[in-house]
PDB file of C-alpha atoms in Angstrom:
ATOM      1  CA  MET A   1     -67.124-146.481  73.358  1.00  0.00           C
ATOM      2  CA  GLU A   2     -68.349-145.252  76.687  1.00  0.00           C
ATOM      3  CA  LYS A   3     -70.861-142.250  76.635  1.00  0.00           C
ATOM      4  CA  PHE A   4     -68.530-139.031  77.975  1.00  0.00           C
ATOM      5  CA  MET A   5     -68.899-138.223  81.920  1.00  0.00           C
ATOM      6  CA  ILE A   6     -71.093-135.467  83.746  1.00  0.00           C
ATOM      7  CA  ILE A   7     -69.781-134.808  86.890  1.00  0.00           C
ATOM      8  CA  GLY A   8     -72.065-131.772  87.820  1.00  0.00           C
ATOM      9  CA  GLU A   9     -69.777-129.215  90.343  1.00  0.00           C
ATOM     10  CA  ARG A  10     -72.819-126.387  91.124  1.00  0.00           C
ATOM     11  CA  ILE A  11     -72.963-127.644  94.988  1.00  0.00           C
ATOM     12  CA  HIS A  12     -69.400-124.927  94.878  1.00  0.00           C
ATOM     13  CA  CYS A  13     -68.921-123.271  98.964  1.00  0.00           C
ATOM     14  CA  ILE A  14     -67.550-120.107  95.791  1.00  0.00           C
ATOM     15  CA  SER A  15     -71.336-120.180  95.811  1.00  0.00           C
ATOM     16  CA  PRO A  16     -72.990-117.433  98.304  1.00  0.00           C
ATOM     17  CA  VAL A  17     -76.405-119.639  98.629  1.00  0.00           C
ATOM     18  CA  ILE A  18     -74.198-122.364  99.290  1.00  0.00           C
ATOM     19  CA  ARG A  19     -71.602-120.839 101.008  1.00  0.00           C
ATOM     20  CA  LYS A  20     -75.312-120.283 103.662  1.00  0.00           C
ATOM     21  CA  ALA A  21     -76.512-123.644 103.479  1.00  0.00           C
ATOM     22  CA  LEU A  22     -73.393-125.348 103.769  1.00  0.00           C
ATOM     23  CA  ALA A  23     -72.526-123.113 107.723  1.00  0.00           C
ATOM     24  CA  GLU A  24     -76.619-123.599 108.061  1.00  0.00           C
ATOM     25  CA  ARG A  25     -76.847-127.064 107.225  1.00  0.00           C
ATOM     26  CA  ASN A  26     -79.882-125.732 105.258  1.00  0.00           C
ATOM     27  CA  PRO A  27     -80.065-128.728 102.730  1.00  0.00           C
ATOM     28  CA  GLU A  28     -83.083-126.257 100.392  1.00  0.00           C
ATOM     29  CA  ALA A  29     -80.497-125.362  98.116  1.00  0.00           C
ATOM     30  CA  ILE A  30     -78.400-128.218  97.994  1.00  0.00           C
ATOM     31  CA  LEU A  31     -80.687-130.827  97.574  1.00  0.00           C
ATOM     32  CA  LYS A  32     -82.176-128.532  95.077  1.00  0.00           C
ATOM     33  CA  ARG A  33     -79.584-128.068  92.745  1.00  0.00           C
ATOM     34  CA  ALA A  34     -78.739-131.717  93.248  1.00  0.00           C
ATOM     35  CA  LYS A  35     -81.701-132.187  91.997  1.00  0.00           C
ATOM     36  CA  GLU A  36     -81.038-129.750  89.230  1.00  0.00           C
ATOM     37  CA  GLN A  37     -78.606-131.511  88.172  1.00  0.00           C
ATOM     38  CA  LEU A  38     -79.266-135.238  88.167  1.00  0.00           C
ATOM     39  CA  GLU A  39     -81.917-134.321  85.727  1.00  0.00           C
ATOM     40  CA  ALA A  40     -80.413-132.168  83.651  1.00  0.00           C
ATOM     41  CA  GLY A  41     -78.152-135.799  82.527  1.00  0.00           C
ATOM     42  CA  ALA A  42     -75.453-135.045  85.563  1.00  0.00           C
ATOM     43  CA  HIS A  43     -74.056-138.529  86.283  1.00  0.00           C
ATOM     44  CA  TYR A  44     -71.148-137.644  89.518  1.00  0.00           C
ATOM     45  CA  ILE A  45     -72.032-134.680  92.265  1.00  0.00           C
ATOM     46  CA  ASP A  46     -69.156-132.112  92.934  1.00  0.00           C
ATOM     47  CA  PHE A  47     -69.492-131.486  96.962  1.00  0.00           C
ATOM     48  CA  ASN A  48     -67.016-128.874  96.738  1.00  0.00           C
ATOM     49  CA  ILE A  49     -67.157-127.408 100.882  1.00  0.00           C
ATOM     50  CA  GLY A  50     -63.168-125.691 100.160  1.00  0.00           C
ATOM     51  CA  PRO A  51     -61.421-125.272 102.984  1.00  0.00           C
ATOM     52  CA  ALA A  52     -63.726-126.499 105.881  1.00  0.00           C
ATOM     53  CA  GLU A  53     -60.466-126.284 108.228  1.00  0.00           C
ATOM     54  CA  LYS A  54     -62.292-126.215 111.828  1.00  0.00           C
ATOM     55  CA  ASP A  55     -66.072-128.440 110.925  1.00  0.00           C
ATOM     56  CA  GLY A  56     -64.955-130.349 107.292  1.00  0.00           C
ATOM     57  CA  GLU A  57     -64.977-133.560 109.384  1.00  0.00           C
ATOM     58  CA  GLU A  58     -68.852-133.156 110.042  1.00  0.00           C
ATOM     59  CA  LEU A  59     -69.770-131.198 107.344  1.00  0.00           C
ATOM     60  CA  MET A  60     -68.638-133.791 104.739  1.00  0.00           C
ATOM     61  CA  THR A  61     -70.518-135.872 107.054  1.00  0.00           C
ATOM     62  CA  TRP A  62     -74.293-134.781 106.533  1.00  0.00           C
ATOM     63  CA  GLY A  63     -74.193-133.489 102.836  1.00  0.00           C
ATOM     64  CA  VAL A  64     -71.776-137.320 101.644  1.00  0.00           C
ATOM     65  CA  GLN A  65     -75.759-138.780 103.881  1.00  0.00           C
ATOM     66  CA  LEU A  66     -77.895-135.625 102.377  1.00  0.00           C
ATOM     67  CA  LEU A  67     -77.330-136.422  99.177  1.00  0.00           C
ATOM     68  CA  GLN A  68     -77.168-139.715  98.657  1.00  0.00           C
ATOM     69  CA  ASN A  69     -79.798-140.385 101.511  1.00  0.00           C
ATOM     70  CA  GLU A  70     -82.663-138.184  99.591  1.00  0.00           C
ATOM     71  CA  PHE A  71     -81.417-139.275  95.721  1.00  0.00           C
ATOM     72  CA  ASN A  72     -80.810-142.853  95.386  1.00  0.00           C
ATOM     73  CA  ASN A  73     -77.056-143.419  96.422  1.00  0.00           C
ATOM     74  CA  VAL A  74     -75.759-140.738  94.102  1.00  0.00           C
ATOM     75  CA  PRO A  75     -72.763-141.810  93.341  1.00  0.00           C
ATOM     76  CA  LEU A  76     -70.446-138.358  94.496  1.00  0.00           C
ATOM     77  CA  ALA A  77     -66.877-136.634  93.790  1.00  0.00           C
ATOM     78  CA  LEU A  78     -65.591-134.869  97.578  1.00  0.00           C
ATOM     79  CA  ASP A  79     -64.404-132.550  97.228  1.00  0.00           C
ATOM     80  CA  THR A  80     -62.232-130.851  99.664  1.00  0.00           C
ATOM     81  CA  ALA A  81     -58.388-128.887 100.492  1.00  0.00           C
ATOM     82  CA  ASN A  82     -59.180-130.254 104.055  1.00  0.00           C
ATOM     83  CA  ARG A  83     -57.984-134.547 103.419  1.00  0.00           C
ATOM     84  CA  LYS A  84     -59.838-135.809 106.854  1.00  0.00           C
ATOM     85  CA  ALA A  85     -62.196-134.557 105.625  1.00  0.00           C
ATOM     86  CA  ILE A  86     -62.378-136.178 102.793  1.00  0.00           C
ATOM     87  CA  GLU A  87     -61.592-139.500 104.327  1.00  0.00           C
ATOM     88  CA  ALA A  88     -65.058-138.676 106.920  1.00  0.00           C
ATOM     89  CA  GLY A  89     -67.469-138.699 103.783  1.00  0.00           C
ATOM     90  CA  LEU A  90     -65.727-141.610 102.650  1.00  0.00           C
ATOM     91  CA  LYS A  91     -66.810-143.675 105.371  1.00  0.00           C
ATOM     92  CA  VAL A  92     -70.251-143.175 104.713  1.00  0.00           C
ATOM     93  CA  TYR A  93     -69.746-143.611 101.430  1.00  0.00           C
ATOM     94  CA  ASN A  94     -72.457-145.906  99.877  1.00  0.00           C
ATOM     95  CA  PRO A  95     -70.491-147.166  96.399  1.00  0.00           C
ATOM     96  CA  ILE A  96     -73.681-149.230  95.678  1.00  0.00           C
ATOM     97  CA  ASN A  97     -74.859-146.919  92.523  1.00  0.00           C
ATOM     98  CA  GLY A  98     -70.601-146.081  91.558  1.00  0.00           C
ATOM     99  CA  LYS A  99     -67.320-145.227  93.525  1.00  0.00           C
ATOM    100  CA  ALA A 100     -66.959-142.242  95.054  1.00  0.00           C
ATOM    101  CA  ILE A 101     -64.556-140.097  93.395  1.00  0.00           C
ATOM    102  CA  ILE A 102     -61.549-137.725  95.760  1.00  0.00           C
ATOM    103  CA  ASN A 103     -61.398-134.676  93.652  1.00  0.00           C
ATOM    104  CA  SER A 104     -58.475-134.101  93.779  1.00  0.00           C
ATOM    105  CA  ALA A 105     -54.781-135.826  94.388  1.00  0.00           C
ATOM    106  CA  ASP A 106     -51.403-133.926  92.111  1.00  0.00           C
ATOM    107  CA  ALA A 107     -48.328-135.110  92.666  1.00  0.00           C
ATOM    108  CA  GLY A 108     -47.134-132.070  94.547  1.00  0.00           C
ATOM    109  CA  GLY A 109     -48.382-131.963  98.259  1.00  0.00           C
ATOM    110  CA  ARG A 110     -52.111-134.404  97.596  1.00  0.00           C
ATOM    111  CA  ILE A 111     -50.422-137.445  96.175  1.00  0.00           C
ATOM    112  CA  ASP A 112     -50.869-139.008  99.659  1.00  0.00           C
ATOM    113  CA  LEU A 113     -55.047-139.162  98.183  1.00  0.00           C
ATOM    114  CA  ILE A 114     -54.132-141.112  96.489  1.00  0.00           C
ATOM    115  CA  ASP A 115     -53.403-143.670  98.860  1.00  0.00           C
ATOM    116  CA  LEU A 116     -56.219-143.128 100.039  1.00  0.00           C
ATOM    117  CA  ALA A 117     -58.312-143.698  97.021  1.00  0.00           C
ATOM    118  CA  GLY A 118     -56.664-146.566  97.397  1.00  0.00           C
ATOM    119  CA  GLU A 119     -57.737-147.585 100.651  1.00  0.00           C
ATOM    120  CA  TYR A 120     -61.367-146.768 100.540  1.00  0.00           C
ATOM    121  CA  GLN A 121     -61.630-148.369  96.703  1.00  0.00           C
ATOM    122  CA  ALA A 122     -62.426-144.745  95.523  1.00  0.00           C
ATOM    123  CA  ARG A 123     -62.039-142.670  92.393  1.00  0.00           C
ATOM    124  CA  VAL A 124     -59.724-140.096  92.282  1.00  0.00           C
ATOM    125  CA  ILE A 125     -58.753-136.363  89.731  1.00  0.00           C
ATOM    126  CA  ALA A 126     -55.340-136.979  89.743  1.00  0.00           C
ATOM    127  CA  LEU A 127     -53.774-133.646  87.766  1.00  0.00           C
ATOM    128  CA  CYS A 128     -51.226-133.527  86.355  1.00  0.00           C
ATOM    129  CA  ALA A 129     -49.287-130.963  88.159  1.00  0.00           C
ATOM    130  CA  LYS A 130     -47.178-130.088  91.536  1.00  0.00           C
ATOM    131  CA  GLU A 131     -46.110-126.967  92.182  1.00  0.00           C
ATOM    132  CA  GLY A 132     -48.394-124.154  89.508  1.00  0.00           C
ATOM    133  CA  ILE A 133     -49.237-124.974  85.747  1.00  0.00           C
ATOM    134  CA  PRO A 134     -47.315-127.518  84.257  1.00  0.00           C
ATOM    135  CA  LYS A 135     -44.501-125.491  81.381  1.00  0.00           C
ATOM    136  CA  ASP A 136     -45.251-128.065  78.638  1.00  0.00           C
ATOM    137  CA  ASN A 137     -46.654-131.526  78.035  1.00  0.00           C
ATOM    138  CA  ASP A 138     -43.263-133.388  79.234  1.00  0.00           C
ATOM    139  CA  GLU A 139     -44.207-132.181  82.631  1.00  0.00           C
ATOM    140  CA  ARG A 140     -47.615-132.735  82.492  1.00  0.00           C
ATOM    141  CA  MET A 141     -46.933-136.316  80.879  1.00  0.00           C
ATOM    142  CA  ALA A 142     -43.828-136.788  83.951  1.00  0.00           C
ATOM    143  CA  TYR A 143     -47.040-136.312  86.184  1.00  0.00           C
ATOM    144  CA  CYS A 144     -49.578-138.365  84.848  1.00  0.00           C
ATOM    145  CA  GLN A 145     -46.655-141.412  84.718  1.00  0.00           C
ATOM    146  CA  GLU A 146     -45.616-140.719  88.452  1.00  0.00           C
ATOM    147  CA  MET A 147     -49.446-140.506  89.648  1.00  0.00           C
ATOM    148  CA  LEU A 148     -51.139-143.597  87.875  1.00  0.00           C
ATOM    149  CA  GLU A 149     -47.447-145.532  88.808  1.00  0.00           C
ATOM    150  CA  ARG A 150     -48.621-144.943  93.104  1.00  0.00           C
ATOM    151  CA  GLY A 151     -51.685-145.731  91.779  1.00  0.00           C
ATOM    152  CA  LEU A 152     -51.932-149.051  90.522  1.00  0.00           C
ATOM    153  CA  MET A 153     -48.852-149.478  93.596  1.00  0.00           C
ATOM    154  CA  ALA A 154     -51.726-148.793  95.926  1.00  0.00           C
ATOM    155  CA  GLY A 155     -54.383-150.896  94.504  1.00  0.00           C
ATOM    156  CA  LEU A 156     -56.093-149.002  92.359  1.00  0.00           C
ATOM    157  CA  GLU A 157     -57.167-150.069  88.569  1.00  0.00           C
ATOM    158  CA  ALA A 158     -56.058-148.127  85.813  1.00  0.00           C
ATOM    159  CA  GLU A 159     -59.699-147.164  84.913  1.00  0.00           C
ATOM    160  CA  ASP A 160     -60.323-145.151  88.840  1.00  0.00           C
ATOM    161  CA  MET A 161     -57.892-143.262  87.478  1.00  0.00           C
ATOM    162  CA  LEU A 162     -59.262-140.161  85.813  1.00  0.00           C
ATOM    163  CA  PHE A 163     -56.230-137.728  84.464  1.00  0.00           C
ATOM    164  CA  ASP A 164     -56.433-132.935  84.441  1.00  0.00           C
ATOM    165  CA  PRO A 165     -54.540-132.184  82.226  1.00  0.00           C
ATOM    166  CA  LEU A 166     -55.576-128.504  82.808  1.00  0.00           C
ATOM    167  CA  CYS A 167     -58.378-127.014  81.330  1.00  0.00           C
ATOM    168  CA  LEU A 168     -56.526-123.082  80.710  1.00  0.00           C
ATOM    169  CA  VAL A 169     -58.039-119.986  81.359  1.00  0.00           C
ATOM    170  CA  ILE A 170     -58.130-119.057  77.141  1.00  0.00           C
ATOM    171  CA  LYS A 171     -58.355-114.812  78.942  1.00  0.00           C
ATOM    172  CA  GLY A 172     -54.538-114.739  79.350  1.00  0.00           C
ATOM    173  CA  MET A 173     -53.584-118.650  78.440  1.00  0.00           C
ATOM    174  CA  GLN A 174     -54.994-119.014  74.744  1.00  0.00           C
ATOM    175  CA  ASP A 175     -51.678-119.383  73.149  1.00  0.00           C
ATOM    176  CA  GLN A 176     -52.358-123.034  75.724  1.00  0.00           C
ATOM    177  CA  GLN A 177     -54.359-124.884  74.621  1.00  0.00           C
ATOM    178  CA  MET A 178     -53.510-126.625  71.444  1.00  0.00           C
ATOM    179  CA  ASP A 179     -50.918-127.846  74.911  1.00  0.00           C
ATOM    180  CA  VAL A 180     -53.479-128.639  76.518  1.00  0.00           C
ATOM    181  CA  LEU A 181     -55.426-130.553  73.761  1.00  0.00           C
ATOM    182  CA  GLU A 182     -52.484-132.271  72.380  1.00  0.00           C
ATOM    183  CA  SER A 183     -52.272-133.723  76.078  1.00  0.00           C
ATOM    184  CA  ILE A 184     -55.799-134.830  76.137  1.00  0.00           C
ATOM    185  CA  ARG A 185     -54.608-136.413  73.011  1.00  0.00           C
ATOM    186  CA  MET A 186     -51.088-137.965  74.578  1.00  0.00           C
ATOM    187  CA  MET A 187     -52.662-140.077  77.782  1.00  0.00           C
ATOM    188  CA  SER A 188     -56.014-140.973  75.201  1.00  0.00           C
ATOM    189  CA  GLU A 189     -53.294-143.394  73.337  1.00  0.00           C
ATOM    190  CA  MET A 190     -52.290-144.423  76.544  1.00  0.00           C
ATOM    191  CA  GLY A 191     -54.940-146.107  77.891  1.00  0.00           C
ATOM    192  CA  LEU A 192     -55.588-143.530  80.861  1.00  0.00           C
ATOM    193  CA  LEU A 193     -59.209-141.328  81.046  1.00  0.00           C
ATOM    194  CA  THR A 194     -59.195-137.520  81.078  1.00  0.00           C
ATOM    195  CA  THR A 195     -61.268-134.936  83.608  1.00  0.00           C
ATOM    196  CA  GLY A 196     -61.495-131.974  83.871  1.00  0.00           C
ATOM    197  CA  GLY A 197     -63.135-128.321  85.891  1.00  0.00           C
ATOM    198  CA  LEU A 198     -63.951-126.750  82.387  1.00  0.00           C
ATOM    199  CA  SER A 199     -65.162-123.720  83.517  1.00  0.00           C
ATOM    200  CA  ASN A 200     -61.631-122.095  84.022  1.00  0.00           C
ATOM    201  CA  VAL A 201     -61.904-121.925  79.877  1.00  0.00           C
ATOM    202  CA  SER A 202     -63.562-119.238  79.315  1.00  0.00           C
ATOM    203  CA  ASN A 203     -63.270-118.305  82.860  1.00  0.00           C
ATOM    204  CA  GLY A 204     -63.188-114.094  83.166  1.00  0.00           C
ATOM    205  CA  CYS A 205     -65.021-113.836  79.358  1.00  0.00           C
ATOM    206  CA  PRO A 206     -68.605-112.527  79.161  1.00  0.00           C
ATOM    207  CA  LYS A 207     -70.908-113.476  80.499  1.00  0.00           C
ATOM    208  CA  HIS A 208     -72.561-114.326  76.647  1.00  0.00           C
ATOM    209  CA  VAL A 209     -69.161-115.966  75.137  1.00  0.00           C
ATOM    210  CA  ARG A 210     -68.756-118.388  77.852  1.00  0.00           C
ATOM    211  CA  PRO A 211     -71.022-121.288  76.900  1.00  0.00           C
ATOM    212  CA  ILE A 212     -69.597-121.019  73.597  1.00  0.00           C
ATOM    213  CA  LEU A 213     -65.698-121.042  74.412  1.00  0.00           C
ATOM    214  CA  ASP A 214     -66.524-123.829  76.567  1.00  0.00           C
ATOM    215  CA  SER A 215     -68.644-125.454  73.983  1.00  0.00           C
ATOM    216  CA  ALA A 216     -65.887-124.847  71.524  1.00  0.00           C
ATOM    217  CA  TRP A 217     -63.169-126.181  73.576  1.00  0.00           C
ATOM    218  CA  LEU A 218     -65.072-129.524  74.660  1.00  0.00           C
ATOM    219  CA  ALA A 219     -66.097-131.045  71.052  1.00  0.00           C
ATOM    220  CA  MET A 220     -62.399-130.786  70.443  1.00  0.00           C
ATOM    221  CA  ALA A 221     -61.015-132.382  73.642  1.00  0.00           C
ATOM    222  CA  MET A 222     -62.964-135.750  73.316  1.00  0.00           C
ATOM    223  CA  ALA A 223     -62.691-135.435  69.517  1.00  0.00           C
ATOM    224  CA  ASN A 224     -58.725-135.780  71.308  1.00  0.00           C
ATOM    225  CA  GLY A 225     -60.649-138.070  73.874  1.00  0.00           C
ATOM    226  CA  PHE A 226     -61.684-136.580  76.799  1.00  0.00           C
ATOM    227  CA  SER A 227     -63.583-138.821  77.846  1.00  0.00           C
ATOM    228  CA  SER A 228     -65.355-136.528  81.252  1.00  0.00           C
ATOM    229  CA  ALA A 229     -65.462-133.111  82.505  1.00  0.00           C
ATOM    230  CA  ILE A 230     -66.452-131.922  86.287  1.00  0.00           C
ATOM    231  CA  VAL A 231     -69.373-128.739  84.613  1.00  0.00           C
ATOM    232  CA  ASN A 232     -72.467-127.714  85.014  1.00  0.00           C
ATOM    233  CA  PRO A 233     -74.387-129.834  83.558  1.00  0.00           C
ATOM    234  CA  CYS A 234     -77.763-126.898  83.190  1.00  0.00           C
ATOM    235  CA  ASP A 235     -76.131-125.554  80.700  1.00  0.00           C
ATOM    236  CA  GLU A 236     -78.275-126.498  76.980  1.00  0.00           C
ATOM    237  CA  GLU A 237     -75.430-125.925  74.893  1.00  0.00           C
ATOM    238  CA  LEU A 238     -72.892-127.335  77.128  1.00  0.00           C
ATOM    239  CA  MET A 239     -75.059-130.877  76.750  1.00  0.00           C
ATOM    240  CA  LYS A 240     -76.264-130.376  73.186  1.00  0.00           C
ATOM    241  CA  THR A 241     -72.927-129.856  72.338  1.00  0.00           C
ATOM    242  CA  VAL A 242     -71.328-133.252  74.646  1.00  0.00           C
ATOM    243  CA  LYS A 243     -75.051-135.606  73.221  1.00  0.00           C
ATOM    244  CA  SER A 244     -73.885-134.410  69.594  1.00  0.00           C
ATOM    245  CA  CYS A 245     -69.995-135.170  69.884  1.00  0.00           C
ATOM    246  CA  ASP A 246     -71.116-139.059  71.241  1.00  0.00           C
ATOM    247  CA  ILE A 247     -73.371-139.440  68.246  1.00  0.00           C
ATOM    248  CA  ILE A 248     -70.187-138.380  65.975  1.00  0.00           C
ATOM    249  CA  ARG A 249     -68.159-140.437  68.289  1.00  0.00           C
ATOM    250  CA  ASN A 250     -70.009-143.692  67.929  1.00  0.00           C
ATOM    251  CA  ALA A 251     -71.352-143.045  71.857  1.00  0.00           C
ATOM    252  CA  SER A 252     -75.040-143.324  71.280  1.00  0.00           C
ATOM    253  CA  LEU A 253     -77.122-144.448  68.871  1.00  0.00           C
ATOM    254  CA  TYR A 254     -78.678-141.138  67.228  1.00  0.00           C
ATOM    255  CA  ALA A 255     -81.875-141.064  66.922  1.00  0.00           C
ATOM    256  CA  ASP A 256     -83.284-137.354  65.119  1.00  0.00           C
ATOM    257  CA  SER A 257     -85.039-136.964  68.873  1.00  0.00           C
ATOM    258  CA  TYR A 258     -81.593-136.961  70.629  1.00  0.00           C
ATOM    259  CA  LEU A 259     -80.983-133.847  72.176  1.00  0.00           C
ATOM    260  CA  GLU A 260     -85.176-134.274  73.802  1.00  0.00           C
ATOM    261  CA  LEU A 261     -83.289-137.764  75.319  1.00  0.00           C
ATOM    262  CA  ASN A 262     -81.660-137.364  79.106  1.00  0.00           C
ATOM    263  CA  GLU A 263     -79.910-140.437  77.723  1.00  0.00           C
ATOM    264  CA  GLY A 264     -77.317-141.858  80.515  1.00  0.00           C
ATOM    265  CA  GLY A 265     -77.381-139.606  83.653  1.00  0.00           C
ATOM    266  CA  PHE A 266     -78.027-141.253  86.749  1.00  0.00           C
ATOM    267  CA  ALA A 267     -81.509-142.018  87.753  1.00  0.00           C
ATOM    268  CA  PHE A 268     -82.551-141.087  90.838  1.00  0.00           C
ATOM    269  CA  ASN A 269     -86.224-141.534  92.261  1.00  0.00           C
ATOM    270  CA  ALA A 270     -87.679-138.195  91.248  1.00  0.00           C
TER     271      ALA A 270
END
């Protein structure tokens, strides 16, 4: 069994510090957050520039080259609503240490990003939704199947697709959590890889509660076959949970010092 894959979420335009750094093309804050996440055990870094309607192509090109030049061609997830910006990033991306991940396609207006992944030999997060939140698992799985078929037709291997069932906020959608976990199990039994934005689960909860809820939900998801997540790898509680679950799933070899070991994260020249 493969170890759980960590996609670091902390380079996100919603952060005022990152938004300012992106606007000014100032690498300091971006590189600092990337380094922190890689040292904490991240395998991929998500580079989220938001809508980026005006200068998205130039911004994504700048960011991809900045991060890969600094960190030995670190694998990246390219995250933006701007399709042209994603393609610009793919054009300069070096896949030597891992294919780029497009974040993300869906079964609606962004389904063509699956074709883009096929064209550039990238991976893609496939959001199991079309318009809003799917009403049940029948709908989730129908979207999953539709996107899987699209990916195979575009020349992707099944493992190039990471299916996202939508991690839903507990504070407001508590009654839907077990359905999401069940859909992860269903996808896993099909041999598919899964992912999701874990911080959505505890969104709106008190700060001291969030790591507890996220860690508990993640442990239950991993028991159902969850194979990766977009998370804050600097959350120590969460990373201890990932390492412990990988031990229990027999994806990692037990040692008394396993919590101190940074196993499986991307290795870079600091």
